Short mmCIF file of C-alpha atoms and ligand atoms in Angstrom, two decimals:
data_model
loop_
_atom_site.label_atom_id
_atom_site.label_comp_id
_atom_site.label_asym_id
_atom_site.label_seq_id
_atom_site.Cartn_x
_atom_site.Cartn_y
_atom_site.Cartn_z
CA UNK A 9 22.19 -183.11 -154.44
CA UNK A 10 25.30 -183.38 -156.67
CA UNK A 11 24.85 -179.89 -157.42
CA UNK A 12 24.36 -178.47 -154.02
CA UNK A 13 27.78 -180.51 -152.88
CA UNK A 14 29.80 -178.92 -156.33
CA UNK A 15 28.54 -175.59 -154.99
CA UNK A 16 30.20 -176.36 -151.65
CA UNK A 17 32.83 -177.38 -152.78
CA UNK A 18 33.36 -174.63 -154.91
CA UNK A 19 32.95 -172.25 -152.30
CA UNK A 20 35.34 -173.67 -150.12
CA UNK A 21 38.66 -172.11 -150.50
CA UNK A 22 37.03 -168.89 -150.57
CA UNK A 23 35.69 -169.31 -146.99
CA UNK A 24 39.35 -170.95 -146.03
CA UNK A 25 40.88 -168.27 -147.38
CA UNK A 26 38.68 -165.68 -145.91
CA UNK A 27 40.92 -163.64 -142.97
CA UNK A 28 40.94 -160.58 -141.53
CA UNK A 29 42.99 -157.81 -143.65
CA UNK A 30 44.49 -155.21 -141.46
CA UNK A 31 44.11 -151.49 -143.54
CA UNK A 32 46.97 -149.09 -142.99
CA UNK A 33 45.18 -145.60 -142.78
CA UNK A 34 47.10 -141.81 -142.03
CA UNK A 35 45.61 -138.32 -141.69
CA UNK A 36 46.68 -135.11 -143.93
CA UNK A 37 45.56 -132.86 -140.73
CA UNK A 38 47.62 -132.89 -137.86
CA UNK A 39 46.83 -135.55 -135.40
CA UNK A 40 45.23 -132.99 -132.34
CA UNK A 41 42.79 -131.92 -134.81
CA UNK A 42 39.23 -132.33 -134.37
CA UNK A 43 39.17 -134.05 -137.86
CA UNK A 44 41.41 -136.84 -136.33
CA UNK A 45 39.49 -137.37 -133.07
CA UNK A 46 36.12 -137.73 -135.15
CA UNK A 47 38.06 -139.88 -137.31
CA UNK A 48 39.72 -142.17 -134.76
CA UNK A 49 36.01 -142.29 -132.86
CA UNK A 50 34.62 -144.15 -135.98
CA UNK A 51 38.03 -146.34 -136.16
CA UNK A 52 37.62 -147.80 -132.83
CA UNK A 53 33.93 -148.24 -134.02
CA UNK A 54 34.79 -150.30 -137.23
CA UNK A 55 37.38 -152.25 -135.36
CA UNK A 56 34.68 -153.71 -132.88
CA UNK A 57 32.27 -153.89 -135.60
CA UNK A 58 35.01 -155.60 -138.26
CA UNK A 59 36.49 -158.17 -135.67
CA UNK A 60 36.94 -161.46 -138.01
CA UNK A 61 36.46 -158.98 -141.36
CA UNK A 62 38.50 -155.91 -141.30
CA UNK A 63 40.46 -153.50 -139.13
CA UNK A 64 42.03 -150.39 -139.35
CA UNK A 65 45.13 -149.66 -138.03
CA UNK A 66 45.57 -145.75 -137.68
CA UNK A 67 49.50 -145.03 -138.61
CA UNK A 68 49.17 -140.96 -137.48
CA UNK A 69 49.17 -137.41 -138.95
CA UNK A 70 52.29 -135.37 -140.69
CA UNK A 71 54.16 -136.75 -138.68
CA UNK A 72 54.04 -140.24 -140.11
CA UNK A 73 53.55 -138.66 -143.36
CA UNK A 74 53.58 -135.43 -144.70
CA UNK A 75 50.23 -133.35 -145.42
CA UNK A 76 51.60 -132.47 -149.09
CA UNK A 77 52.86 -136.29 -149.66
CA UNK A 78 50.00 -138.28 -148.36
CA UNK A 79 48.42 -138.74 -151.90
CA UNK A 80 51.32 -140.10 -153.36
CA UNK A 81 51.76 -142.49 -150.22
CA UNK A 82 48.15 -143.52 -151.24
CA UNK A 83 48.95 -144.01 -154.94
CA UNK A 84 51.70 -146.29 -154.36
CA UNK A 85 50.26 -147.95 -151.69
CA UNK A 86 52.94 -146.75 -149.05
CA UNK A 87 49.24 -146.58 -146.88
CA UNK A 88 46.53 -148.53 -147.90
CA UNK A 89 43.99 -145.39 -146.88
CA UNK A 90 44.15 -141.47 -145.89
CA UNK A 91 41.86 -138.58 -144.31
CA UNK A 92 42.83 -136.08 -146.38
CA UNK A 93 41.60 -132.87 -148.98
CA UNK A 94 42.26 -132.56 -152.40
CA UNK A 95 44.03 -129.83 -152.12
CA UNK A 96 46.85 -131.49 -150.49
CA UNK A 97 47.44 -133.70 -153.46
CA UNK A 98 47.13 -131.97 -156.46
CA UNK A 99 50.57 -132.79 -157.28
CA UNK A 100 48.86 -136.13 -157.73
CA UNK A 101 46.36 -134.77 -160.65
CA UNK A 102 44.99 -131.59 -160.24
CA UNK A 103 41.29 -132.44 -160.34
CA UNK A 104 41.42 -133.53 -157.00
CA UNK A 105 41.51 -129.75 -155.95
CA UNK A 106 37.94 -129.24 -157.58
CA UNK A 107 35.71 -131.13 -154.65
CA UNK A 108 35.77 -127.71 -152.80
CA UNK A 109 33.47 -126.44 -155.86
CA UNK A 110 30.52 -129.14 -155.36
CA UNK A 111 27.20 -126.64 -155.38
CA UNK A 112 25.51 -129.75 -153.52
CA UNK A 113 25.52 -131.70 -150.88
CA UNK A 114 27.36 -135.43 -151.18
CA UNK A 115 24.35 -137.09 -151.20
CA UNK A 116 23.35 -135.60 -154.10
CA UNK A 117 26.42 -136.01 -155.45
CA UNK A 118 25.88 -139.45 -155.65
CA UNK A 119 22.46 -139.10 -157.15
CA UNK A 120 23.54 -136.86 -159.99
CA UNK A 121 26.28 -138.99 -161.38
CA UNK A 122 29.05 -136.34 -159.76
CA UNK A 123 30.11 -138.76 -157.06
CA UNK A 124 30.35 -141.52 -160.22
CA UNK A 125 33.02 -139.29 -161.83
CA UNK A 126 35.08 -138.64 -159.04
CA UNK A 127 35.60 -142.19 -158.74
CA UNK A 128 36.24 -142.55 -162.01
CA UNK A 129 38.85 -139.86 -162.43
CA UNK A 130 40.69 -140.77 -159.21
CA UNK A 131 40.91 -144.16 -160.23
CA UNK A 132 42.48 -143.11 -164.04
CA UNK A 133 44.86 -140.50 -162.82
CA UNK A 134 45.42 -141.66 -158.95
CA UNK A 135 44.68 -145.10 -158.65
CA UNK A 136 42.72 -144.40 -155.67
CA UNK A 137 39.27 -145.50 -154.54
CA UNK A 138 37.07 -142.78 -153.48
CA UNK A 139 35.29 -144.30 -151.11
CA UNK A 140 33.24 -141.13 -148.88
CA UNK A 141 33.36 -137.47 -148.21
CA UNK A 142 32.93 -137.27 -144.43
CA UNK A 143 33.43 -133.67 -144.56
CA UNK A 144 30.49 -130.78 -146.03
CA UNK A 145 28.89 -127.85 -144.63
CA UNK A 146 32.09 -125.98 -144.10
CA UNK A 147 32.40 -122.55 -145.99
CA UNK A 148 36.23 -121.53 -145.87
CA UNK A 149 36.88 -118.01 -144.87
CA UNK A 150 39.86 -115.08 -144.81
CA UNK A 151 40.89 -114.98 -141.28
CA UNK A 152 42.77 -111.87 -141.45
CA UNK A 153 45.29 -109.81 -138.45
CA UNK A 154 44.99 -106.41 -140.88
CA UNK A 155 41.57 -105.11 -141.57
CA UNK A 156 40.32 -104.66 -145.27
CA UNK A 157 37.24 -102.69 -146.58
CA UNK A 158 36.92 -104.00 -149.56
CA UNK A 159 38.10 -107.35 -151.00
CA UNK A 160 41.18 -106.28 -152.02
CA UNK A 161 44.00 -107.97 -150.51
CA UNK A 162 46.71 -105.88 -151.91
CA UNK A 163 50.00 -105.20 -149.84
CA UNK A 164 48.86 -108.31 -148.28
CA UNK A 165 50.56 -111.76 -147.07
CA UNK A 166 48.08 -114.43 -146.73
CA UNK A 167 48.66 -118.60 -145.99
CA UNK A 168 46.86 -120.57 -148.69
CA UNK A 169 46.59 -123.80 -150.05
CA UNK A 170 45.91 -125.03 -153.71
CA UNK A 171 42.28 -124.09 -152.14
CA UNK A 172 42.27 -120.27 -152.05
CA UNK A 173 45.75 -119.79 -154.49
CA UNK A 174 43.26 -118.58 -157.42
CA UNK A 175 40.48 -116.73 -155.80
CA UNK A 176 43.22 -115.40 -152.95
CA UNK A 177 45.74 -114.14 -156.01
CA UNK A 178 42.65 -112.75 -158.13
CA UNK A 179 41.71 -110.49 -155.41
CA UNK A 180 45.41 -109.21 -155.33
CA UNK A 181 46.98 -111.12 -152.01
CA UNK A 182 50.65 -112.21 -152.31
CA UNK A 183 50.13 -116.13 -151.07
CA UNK A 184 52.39 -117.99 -149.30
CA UNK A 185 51.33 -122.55 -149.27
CA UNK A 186 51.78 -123.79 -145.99
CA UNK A 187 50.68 -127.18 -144.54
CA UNK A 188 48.06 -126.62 -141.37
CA UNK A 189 50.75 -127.31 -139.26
CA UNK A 190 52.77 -124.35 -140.16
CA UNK A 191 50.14 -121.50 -139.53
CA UNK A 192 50.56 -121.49 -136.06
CA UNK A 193 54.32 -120.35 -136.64
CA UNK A 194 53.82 -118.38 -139.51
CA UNK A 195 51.47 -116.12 -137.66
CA UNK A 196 53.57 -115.84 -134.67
CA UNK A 197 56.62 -114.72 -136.91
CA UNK A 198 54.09 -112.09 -138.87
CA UNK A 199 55.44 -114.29 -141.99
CA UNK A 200 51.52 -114.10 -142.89
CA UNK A 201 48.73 -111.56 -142.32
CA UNK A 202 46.02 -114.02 -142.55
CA UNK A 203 45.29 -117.37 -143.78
CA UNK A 204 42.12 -119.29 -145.63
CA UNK A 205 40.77 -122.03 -143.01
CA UNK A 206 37.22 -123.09 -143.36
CA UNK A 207 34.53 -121.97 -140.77
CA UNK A 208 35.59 -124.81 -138.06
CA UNK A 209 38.83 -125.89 -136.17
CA UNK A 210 40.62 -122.60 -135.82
CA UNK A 211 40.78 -123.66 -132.00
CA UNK A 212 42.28 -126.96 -132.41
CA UNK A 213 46.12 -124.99 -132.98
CA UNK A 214 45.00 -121.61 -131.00
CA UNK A 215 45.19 -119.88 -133.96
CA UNK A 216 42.56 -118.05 -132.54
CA UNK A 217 45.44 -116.34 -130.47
CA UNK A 218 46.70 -115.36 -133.52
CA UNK A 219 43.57 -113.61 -135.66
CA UNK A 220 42.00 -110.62 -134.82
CA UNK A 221 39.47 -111.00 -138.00
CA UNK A 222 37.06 -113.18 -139.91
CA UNK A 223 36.35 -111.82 -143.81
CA UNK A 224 32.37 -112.80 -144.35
CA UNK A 225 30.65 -114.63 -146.10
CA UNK A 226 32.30 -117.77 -147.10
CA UNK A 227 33.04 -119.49 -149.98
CA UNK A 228 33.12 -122.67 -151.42
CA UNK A 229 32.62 -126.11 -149.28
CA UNK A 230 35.74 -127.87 -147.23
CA UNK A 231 35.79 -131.11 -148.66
CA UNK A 232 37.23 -134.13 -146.62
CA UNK A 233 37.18 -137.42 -147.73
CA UNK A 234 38.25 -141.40 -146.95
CA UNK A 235 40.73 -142.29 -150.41
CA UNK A 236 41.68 -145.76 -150.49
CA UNK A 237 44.75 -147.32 -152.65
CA UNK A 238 43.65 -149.16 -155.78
CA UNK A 239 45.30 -152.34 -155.47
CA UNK A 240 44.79 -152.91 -151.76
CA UNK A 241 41.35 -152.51 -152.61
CA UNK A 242 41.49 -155.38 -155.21
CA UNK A 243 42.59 -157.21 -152.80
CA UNK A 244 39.88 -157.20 -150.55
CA UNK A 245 37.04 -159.93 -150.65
CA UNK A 246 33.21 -159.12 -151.38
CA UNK A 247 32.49 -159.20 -147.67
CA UNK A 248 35.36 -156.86 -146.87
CA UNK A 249 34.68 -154.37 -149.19
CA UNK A 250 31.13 -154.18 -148.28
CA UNK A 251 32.08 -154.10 -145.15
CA UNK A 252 34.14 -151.10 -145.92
CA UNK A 253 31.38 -149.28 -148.17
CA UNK A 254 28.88 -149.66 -145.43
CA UNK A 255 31.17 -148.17 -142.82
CA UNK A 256 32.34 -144.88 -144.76
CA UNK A 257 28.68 -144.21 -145.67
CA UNK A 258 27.78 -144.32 -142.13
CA UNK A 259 30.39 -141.86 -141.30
CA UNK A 260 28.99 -139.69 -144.30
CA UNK A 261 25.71 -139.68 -143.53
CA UNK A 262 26.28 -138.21 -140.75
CA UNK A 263 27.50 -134.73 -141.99
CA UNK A 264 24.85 -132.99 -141.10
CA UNK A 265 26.82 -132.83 -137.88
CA UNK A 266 29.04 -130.08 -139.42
CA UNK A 267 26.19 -127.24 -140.13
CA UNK A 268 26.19 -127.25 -135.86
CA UNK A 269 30.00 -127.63 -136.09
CA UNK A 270 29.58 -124.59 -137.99
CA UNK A 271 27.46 -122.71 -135.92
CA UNK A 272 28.86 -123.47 -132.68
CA UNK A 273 32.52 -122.62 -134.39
CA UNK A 274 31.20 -118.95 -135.18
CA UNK A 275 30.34 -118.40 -131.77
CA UNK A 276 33.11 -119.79 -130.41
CA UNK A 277 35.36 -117.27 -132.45
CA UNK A 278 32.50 -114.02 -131.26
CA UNK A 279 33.38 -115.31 -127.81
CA UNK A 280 37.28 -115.17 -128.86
CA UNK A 281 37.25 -111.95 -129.79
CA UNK A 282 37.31 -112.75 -133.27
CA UNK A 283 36.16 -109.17 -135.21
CA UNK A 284 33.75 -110.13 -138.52
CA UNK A 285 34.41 -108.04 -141.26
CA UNK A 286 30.93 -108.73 -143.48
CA UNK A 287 31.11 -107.74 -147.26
CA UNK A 288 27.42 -106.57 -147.93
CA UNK A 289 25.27 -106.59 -150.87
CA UNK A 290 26.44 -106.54 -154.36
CA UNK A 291 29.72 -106.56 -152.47
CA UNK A 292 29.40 -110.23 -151.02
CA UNK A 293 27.76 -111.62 -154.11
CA UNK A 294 30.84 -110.15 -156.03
CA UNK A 295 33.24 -111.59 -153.60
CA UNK A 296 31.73 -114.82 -153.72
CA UNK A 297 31.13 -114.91 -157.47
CA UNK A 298 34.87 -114.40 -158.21
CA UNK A 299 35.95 -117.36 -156.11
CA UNK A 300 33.75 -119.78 -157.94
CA UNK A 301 35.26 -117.95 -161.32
CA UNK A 302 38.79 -117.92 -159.93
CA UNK A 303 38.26 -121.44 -158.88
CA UNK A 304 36.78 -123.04 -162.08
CA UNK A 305 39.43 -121.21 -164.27
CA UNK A 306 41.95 -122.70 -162.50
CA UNK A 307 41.01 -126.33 -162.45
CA UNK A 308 39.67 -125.99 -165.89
CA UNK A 309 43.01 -124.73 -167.20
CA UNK A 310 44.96 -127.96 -165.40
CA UNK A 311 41.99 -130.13 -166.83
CA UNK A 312 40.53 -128.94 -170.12
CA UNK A 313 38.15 -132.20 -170.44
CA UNK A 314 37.70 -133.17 -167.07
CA UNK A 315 37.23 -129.64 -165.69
CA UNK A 316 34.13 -128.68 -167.95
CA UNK A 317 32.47 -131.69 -167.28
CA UNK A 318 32.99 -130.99 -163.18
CA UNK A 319 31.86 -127.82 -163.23
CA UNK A 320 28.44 -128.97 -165.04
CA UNK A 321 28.20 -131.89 -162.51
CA UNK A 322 29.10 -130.16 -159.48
CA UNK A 323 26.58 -126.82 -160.10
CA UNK A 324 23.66 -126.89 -158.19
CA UNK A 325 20.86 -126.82 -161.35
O1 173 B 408 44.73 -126.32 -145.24
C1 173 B 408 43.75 -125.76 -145.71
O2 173 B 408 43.47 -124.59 -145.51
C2 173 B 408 42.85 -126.55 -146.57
O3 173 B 408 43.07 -126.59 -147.76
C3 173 B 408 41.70 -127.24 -145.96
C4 173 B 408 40.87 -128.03 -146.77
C5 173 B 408 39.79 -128.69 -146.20
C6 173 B 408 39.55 -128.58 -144.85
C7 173 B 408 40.38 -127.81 -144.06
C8 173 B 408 41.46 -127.14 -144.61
#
């Protein structure tokens, strides 16, 4: 009896002090992408869910902050969480760029020990929780408005991020970083003659307007994940953060979503107009070969120790 009442009484100012914690969260993409509206869906759907526990209270895109500067905003707990890519915060640590390498799907990830790593490098070098990827299933492409016959992009201008910069400069391309929100533009000007995007969402800006070609096949997987702030995370109690585990893996396991994403995004750009140019044979395999090469190389020369050790846990065995 006297035990059972220490117990309670123990456990009391944990329950009193239990409240709900409001999150601050912000996208990378721009806020009319279809990355946002799946995003704000599952928002509304933890707020109803998280009423007495948790809510999240969506800030907005680049607007609010940046694409390029929403890691930082994470690390220093400007926002408590972000939608974003790696690739938009390698100025963070440059690991982060290496998630579009993963050979295997996230659930695997988790089984082999790869998703344990990623947490524990972007807690060391960006004091961030990794909490899901909520994006797979997405090869990125060369959208192109000049045709090639080979992969050589030579005498070409083409839009990258930290994503295609090594394969993109490899196969000869002059590369020009942009953040989504200025591809629109630079296509319109002729600043660029194509631009890496992955399979899905070149409707979302009418790019579409702006491409007359798609280079197949694809390479690598667009990687977009929940990253949560360190410290606000320490903050959270057991229930909370449970809470907040449970909710991000339900959004995950749902990627299977994107392989029809993907499917319906390739007709969509047939139905555009959108000319493929396919690489065949030894061709393709070579194309897609020297990504993966180009790619690895440059992560592992950022990341001598970490980089190895990514590449073994990422490679599909
Ligand atoms: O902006 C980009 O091309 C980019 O790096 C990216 C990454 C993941 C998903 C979509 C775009």
């Amino acid at each position: 009896m006297r035990k059972i009442l220490l117990a309670a009484l123990l456990s009391a100012p944990l329950v009193a002090a239990a409240q709900t914690t409001t999150l601050r969260i912000v996208s990378a993409f721009p806020e009319n992408s279809f990355y946002v509206t799946r995003l704000q869906t599952w928002i509304q759907n933890v707020n109803e869910e998280g009423k007495g526990i948790l809510q999240l209270n969506f800030i907005g895109g680049p607007k609010a902050i940046p694409t390029f500067e929403v890691g930082n905003a994470v690390r220093t707990g400007v926002v408590d969480m972000a939608m974003s890519t790696g690739a938009f915060y390698t100025n963070v640590f440059p690991e982060s760029d290496a998630l579009k390498l993963t050979r295997m799907p996230v659930a695997e990830q988790r089984r082999n020990g790869a998703f344990d790593y990623i947490q524990k490098v972007w807690a060391e070098k960006g004091n961030m929780i990794y909490l899901a990827r909520i994006v797979e299933h997405q090869p990125f492409h060369l959208y192109l408005n000049k045709p090639i016959d080979k992969p050589d992009l030579k005498g070409l201008k083409i839009r990258i991020t930290p994503v295609y910069r090594d394969f993109f400069s490899a196969l000869g391309a002059t590369v020009m970083q942009t953040a989504p929100g200025e591809v629109y533009t630079a296509l319109e000007r002729g600043v660029v003659d194509g631009y890496g995007w992955p399979i899905g969402g070149i409707f979302d800006n009418n790019w579409q307007e702006r491409t007359k070609f798609r280079v197949d096949p694809g390479f690598y997987d667009a990687e977009v994940s929940l990253i949560m702030n360190q410290d606000a995370w320490k903050k959270l109690g057991a229930r909370q953060r449970d809470f907040l585990l449970t909710q991000t893996r339900l959004l995950e396991n749902r990627n299977d979503y994107w392989k029809i994403y993907g499917q319906q995004e390739t007709e969509r750009q047939a139905k555009a107009g959108i000319q493929v140019i396919r690489l065949q044979g030894a061709q393709a395999q070579e194309y897609v070969d020297k990504a993966y090469e180009a790619g690895w190389a440059g992560i592992i020369k950022n990341s001598p120790v970490h980089g190895p050790k990514m590449r073994e846990l990422f490679s599909q065995k």
